[in-house]
């Protein structure tokens, strides 16, 4: 039987968070990659509409970078003079991301003290490249905030259907299949590890999966295949200069550097490794039980590390999916393994302190971003 996951207080919480995020989103500077994305990859002409963006990315899917869906949105919004719609969608995506993560947690533990504030704190303070990945350039926001929200929603949707009665009308199944294909093909740094995890899940539970669950898994797999094995990615892989031995040596050295960046360059991951090692040495049985109960998240993390190490790592914002996996494991540890016994007043004080930190940091970020926007606006007026 499904639990009531959200209540009135949660909806009021989102009514406060959404406008605050929107105000930050609209402090936008069109610099860096966003300037380049305003022009077609086919002939260099300015993008004038969604069809132009689709044509540009269709060419890219065949020849260069294969993120057709995500970069179509990027090019369209980078080219549009009025970006209010983009800010609204990004705000809704942030709410969707937070709500989906909260659903995943509450689906297992129910409503927990301060859970929505802990999720918000992690997204606000511990996302890779704070203040840029979710609030920076359009290319960053669509590639990582939108992708994070859609993939977290997909996992929450699968959990919701799994605990339901399994009844699904044909049109509903077709719609869910289409959603799965779209999300699976949105951004490979998310979809590869999630697809691999669902593949293992399907192998282990193949006798118990219902039609709608198979539809979601197969649809997501198809979507992932369209982005991973796109002609553009294959042609880039086959291109290479120099001797084979030199290429192999360069690949090995770069992979070692990437592994160090993934494991040590994002400090929550380093903390996770240290804490897991200590827990395994001191409380081996409990540590193994925790990893076993959260085996699918561990599989996703391992696949992500391997994929980014050997194939796709370029910068820290690509660790956003890893950050979300660590967040889920952190919350599962806090609410599943650690029993905090606080009085009612103690809980209120803890939440008050956390909210105070969030509001203070928000004020500082808003102030700095507003100053940058004013400088940028004055520069544009003089140019």
PDB file of N, CA and C in Angstrom, residues 10-27 84 87-96 120 124 135 359 362 366 369:
ATOM      1  N   UNK A  10       4.968  20.360   3.412  1.00  0.00           N
ATOM      2  CA  UNK A  10       5.890  20.180   2.296  1.00  0.00           C
ATOM      3  C   UNK A  10       5.527  21.101   1.135  1.00  0.00           C
ATOM      4  N   UNK A  11       4.238  21.212   0.827  1.00  0.00           N
ATOM      5  CA  UNK A  11       3.815  22.083  -0.265  1.00  0.00           C
ATOM      6  C   UNK A  11       4.120  23.545   0.045  1.00  0.00           C
ATOM      7  N   UNK A  12       3.956  23.950   1.297  1.00  0.00           N
ATOM      8  CA  UNK A  12       4.315  25.305   1.699  1.00  0.00           C
ATOM      9  C   UNK A  12       5.822  25.525   1.572  1.00  0.00           C
ATOM     10  N   UNK A  13       6.581  24.495   1.908  1.00  0.00           N
ATOM     11  CA  UNK A  13       8.039  24.537   1.770  1.00  0.00           C
ATOM     12  C   UNK A  13       8.431  24.822   0.322  1.00  0.00           C
ATOM     13  N   UNK A  14       7.791  24.132  -0.624  1.00  0.00           N
ATOM     14  CA  UNK A  14       8.112  24.334  -2.035  1.00  0.00           C
ATOM     15  C   UNK A  14       7.626  25.694  -2.541  1.00  0.00           C
ATOM     16  N   UNK A  15       6.546  26.202  -1.990  1.00  0.00           N
ATOM     17  CA  UNK A  15       6.061  27.532  -2.368  1.00  0.00           C
ATOM     18  C   UNK A  15       7.043  28.622  -1.948  1.00  0.00           C
ATOM     19  N   UNK A  16       7.869  28.334  -0.949  1.00  0.00           N
ATOM     20  CA  UNK A  16       8.911  29.275  -0.526  1.00  0.00           C
ATOM     21  C   UNK A  16      10.195  29.062  -1.327  1.00  0.00           C
ATOM     22  N   UNK A  17      10.586  27.800  -1.516  1.00  0.00           N
ATOM     23  CA  UNK A  17      11.844  27.484  -2.195  1.00  0.00           C
ATOM     24  C   UNK A  17      11.798  27.890  -3.667  1.00  0.00           C
ATOM     25  N   UNK A  18      10.681  27.622  -4.336  1.00  0.00           N
ATOM     26  CA  UNK A  18      10.589  27.876  -5.777  1.00  0.00           C
ATOM     27  C   UNK A  18      10.853  29.342  -6.141  1.00  0.00           C
ATOM     28  N   UNK A  19      10.187  30.320  -5.515  1.00  0.00           N
ATOM     29  CA  UNK A  19      10.488  31.719  -5.862  1.00  0.00           C
ATOM     30  C   UNK A  19      11.931  32.122  -5.560  1.00  0.00           C
ATOM     31  N   UNK A  20      12.488  31.607  -4.455  1.00  0.00           N
ATOM     32  CA  UNK A  20      13.870  31.931  -4.119  1.00  0.00           C
ATOM     33  C   UNK A  20      14.826  31.426  -5.194  1.00  0.00           C
ATOM     34  N   UNK A  21      14.571  30.218  -5.682  1.00  0.00           N
ATOM     35  CA  UNK A  21      15.420  29.670  -6.740  1.00  0.00           C
ATOM     36  C   UNK A  21      15.229  30.448  -8.038  1.00  0.00           C
ATOM     37  N   UNK A  22      13.993  30.846  -8.320  1.00  0.00           N
ATOM     38  CA  UNK A  22      13.708  31.602  -9.543  1.00  0.00           C
ATOM     39  C   UNK A  22      14.453  32.935  -9.545  1.00  0.00           C
ATOM     40  N   UNK A  23      14.478  33.616  -8.400  1.00  0.00           N
ATOM     41  CA  UNK A  23      15.159  34.903  -8.317  1.00  0.00           C
ATOM     42  C   UNK A  23      16.651  34.762  -8.602  1.00  0.00           C
ATOM     43  N   UNK A  24      17.240  33.655  -8.171  1.00  0.00           N
ATOM     44  CA  UNK A  24      18.652  33.418  -8.476  1.00  0.00           C
ATOM     45  C   UNK A  24      18.848  33.040  -9.939  1.00  0.00           C
ATOM     46  N   UNK A  25      17.942  32.240 -10.480  1.00  0.00           N
ATOM     47  CA  UNK A  25      18.068  31.792 -11.868  1.00  0.00           C
ATOM     48  C   UNK A  25      18.056  32.958 -12.843  1.00  0.00           C
ATOM     49  N   UNK A  26      17.237  33.944 -12.569  1.00  0.00           N
ATOM     50  CA  UNK A  26      17.110  35.063 -13.506  1.00  0.00           C
ATOM     51  C   UNK A  26      18.304  36.019 -13.453  1.00  0.00           C
ATOM     52  N   UNK A  27      19.200  35.828 -12.504  1.00  0.00           N
ATOM     53  CA  UNK A  27      20.459  36.581 -12.489  1.00  0.00           C
ATOM     54  C   UNK A  27      21.435  35.877 -13.431  1.00  0.00           C
ATOM     55  N   UNK A  84      12.698  34.066 -19.817  1.00  0.00           N
ATOM     56  CA  UNK A  84      11.836  33.855 -18.651  1.00  0.00           C
ATOM     57  C   UNK A  84      11.323  32.427 -18.592  1.00  0.00           C
ATOM     58  N   UNK A  87      13.912  30.179 -17.109  1.00  0.00           N
ATOM     59  CA  UNK A  87      14.042  30.322 -15.660  1.00  0.00           C
ATOM     60  C   UNK A  87      12.902  29.595 -14.934  1.00  0.00           C
ATOM     61  N   UNK A  88      11.705  29.673 -15.501  1.00  0.00           N
ATOM     62  CA  UNK A  88      10.546  28.990 -14.893  1.00  0.00           C
ATOM     63  C   UNK A  88      10.731  27.478 -14.938  1.00  0.00           C
ATOM     64  N   UNK A  89      11.147  26.959 -16.103  1.00  0.00           N
ATOM     65  CA  UNK A  89      11.348  25.506 -16.234  1.00  0.00           C
ATOM     66  C   UNK A  89      12.457  25.039 -15.299  1.00  0.00           C
ATOM     67  N   UNK A  90      13.531  25.799 -15.206  1.00  0.00           N
ATOM     68  CA  UNK A  90      14.644  25.427 -14.325  1.00  0.00           C
ATOM     69  C   UNK A  90      14.199  25.394 -12.869  1.00  0.00           C
ATOM     70  N   UNK A  91      13.352  26.352 -12.488  1.00  0.00           N
ATOM     71  CA  UNK A  91      12.815  26.359 -11.121  1.00  0.00           C
ATOM     72  C   UNK A  91      11.978  25.118 -10.867  1.00  0.00           C
ATOM     73  N   UNK A  92      11.125  24.764 -11.829  1.00  0.00           N
ATOM     74  CA  UNK A  92      10.302  23.561 -11.685  1.00  0.00           C
ATOM     75  C   UNK A  92      11.171  22.308 -11.643  1.00  0.00           C
ATOM     76  N   UNK A  93      12.253  22.311 -12.401  1.00  0.00           N
ATOM     77  CA  UNK A  93      13.163  21.164 -12.394  1.00  0.00           C
ATOM     78  C   UNK A  93      13.846  21.018 -11.035  1.00  0.00           C
ATOM     79  N   UNK A  94      14.209  22.131 -10.418  1.00  0.00           N
ATOM     80  CA  UNK A  94      14.825  22.054  -9.095  1.00  0.00           C
ATOM     81  C   UNK A  94      13.834  21.486  -8.078  1.00  0.00           C
ATOM     82  N   UNK A  95      12.588  21.942  -8.158  1.00  0.00           N
ATOM     83  CA  UNK A  95      11.556  21.413  -7.262  1.00  0.00           C
ATOM     84  C   UNK A  95      11.338  19.926  -7.534  1.00  0.00           C
ATOM     85  N   UNK A  96      11.312  19.542  -8.822  1.00  0.00           N
ATOM     86  CA  UNK A  96      11.142  18.132  -9.182  1.00  0.00           C
ATOM     87  C   UNK A  96      12.301  17.291  -8.653  1.00  0.00           C
ATOM     88  N   UNK A 120      17.777  19.720   0.741  1.00  0.00           N
ATOM     89  CA  UNK A 120      18.003  21.060   0.209  1.00  0.00           C
ATOM     90  C   UNK A 120      19.415  21.549   0.511  1.00  0.00           C
ATOM     91  N   UNK A 124      22.150  22.546  -2.284  1.00  0.00           N
ATOM     92  CA  UNK A 124      22.569  23.939  -2.285  1.00  0.00           C
ATOM     93  C   UNK A 124      24.053  24.096  -1.990  1.00  0.00           C
ATOM     94  N   UNK A 135      22.966  26.846 -11.351  1.00  0.00           N
ATOM     95  CA  UNK A 135      22.588  28.255 -11.457  1.00  0.00           C
ATOM     96  C   UNK A 135      23.505  29.042 -12.385  1.00  0.00           C
ATOM     97  N   UNK A 359      19.546  30.373   4.684  1.00  0.00           N
ATOM     98  CA  UNK A 359      19.110  31.733   4.364  1.00  0.00           C
ATOM     99  C   UNK A 359      20.289  32.695   4.309  1.00  0.00           C
ATOM    100  N   UNK A 362      22.167  32.021   1.186  1.00  0.00           N
ATOM    101  CA  UNK A 362      21.371  32.483   0.042  1.00  0.00           C
ATOM    102  C   UNK A 362      21.545  33.992  -0.137  1.00  0.00           C
ATOM    103  N   UNK A 366      23.038  35.686  -3.441  1.00  0.00           N
ATOM    104  CA  UNK A 366      22.190  36.613  -4.198  1.00  0.00           C
ATOM    105  C   UNK A 366      22.873  37.973  -4.330  1.00  0.00           C
ATOM    106  N   UNK A 369      25.847  37.673  -6.878  1.00  0.00           N
ATOM    107  CA  UNK A 369      25.356  37.495  -8.246  1.00  0.00           C
ATOM    108  C   UNK A 369      24.705  38.772  -8.761  1.00  0.00           C
TER     109      UNK A 369
END
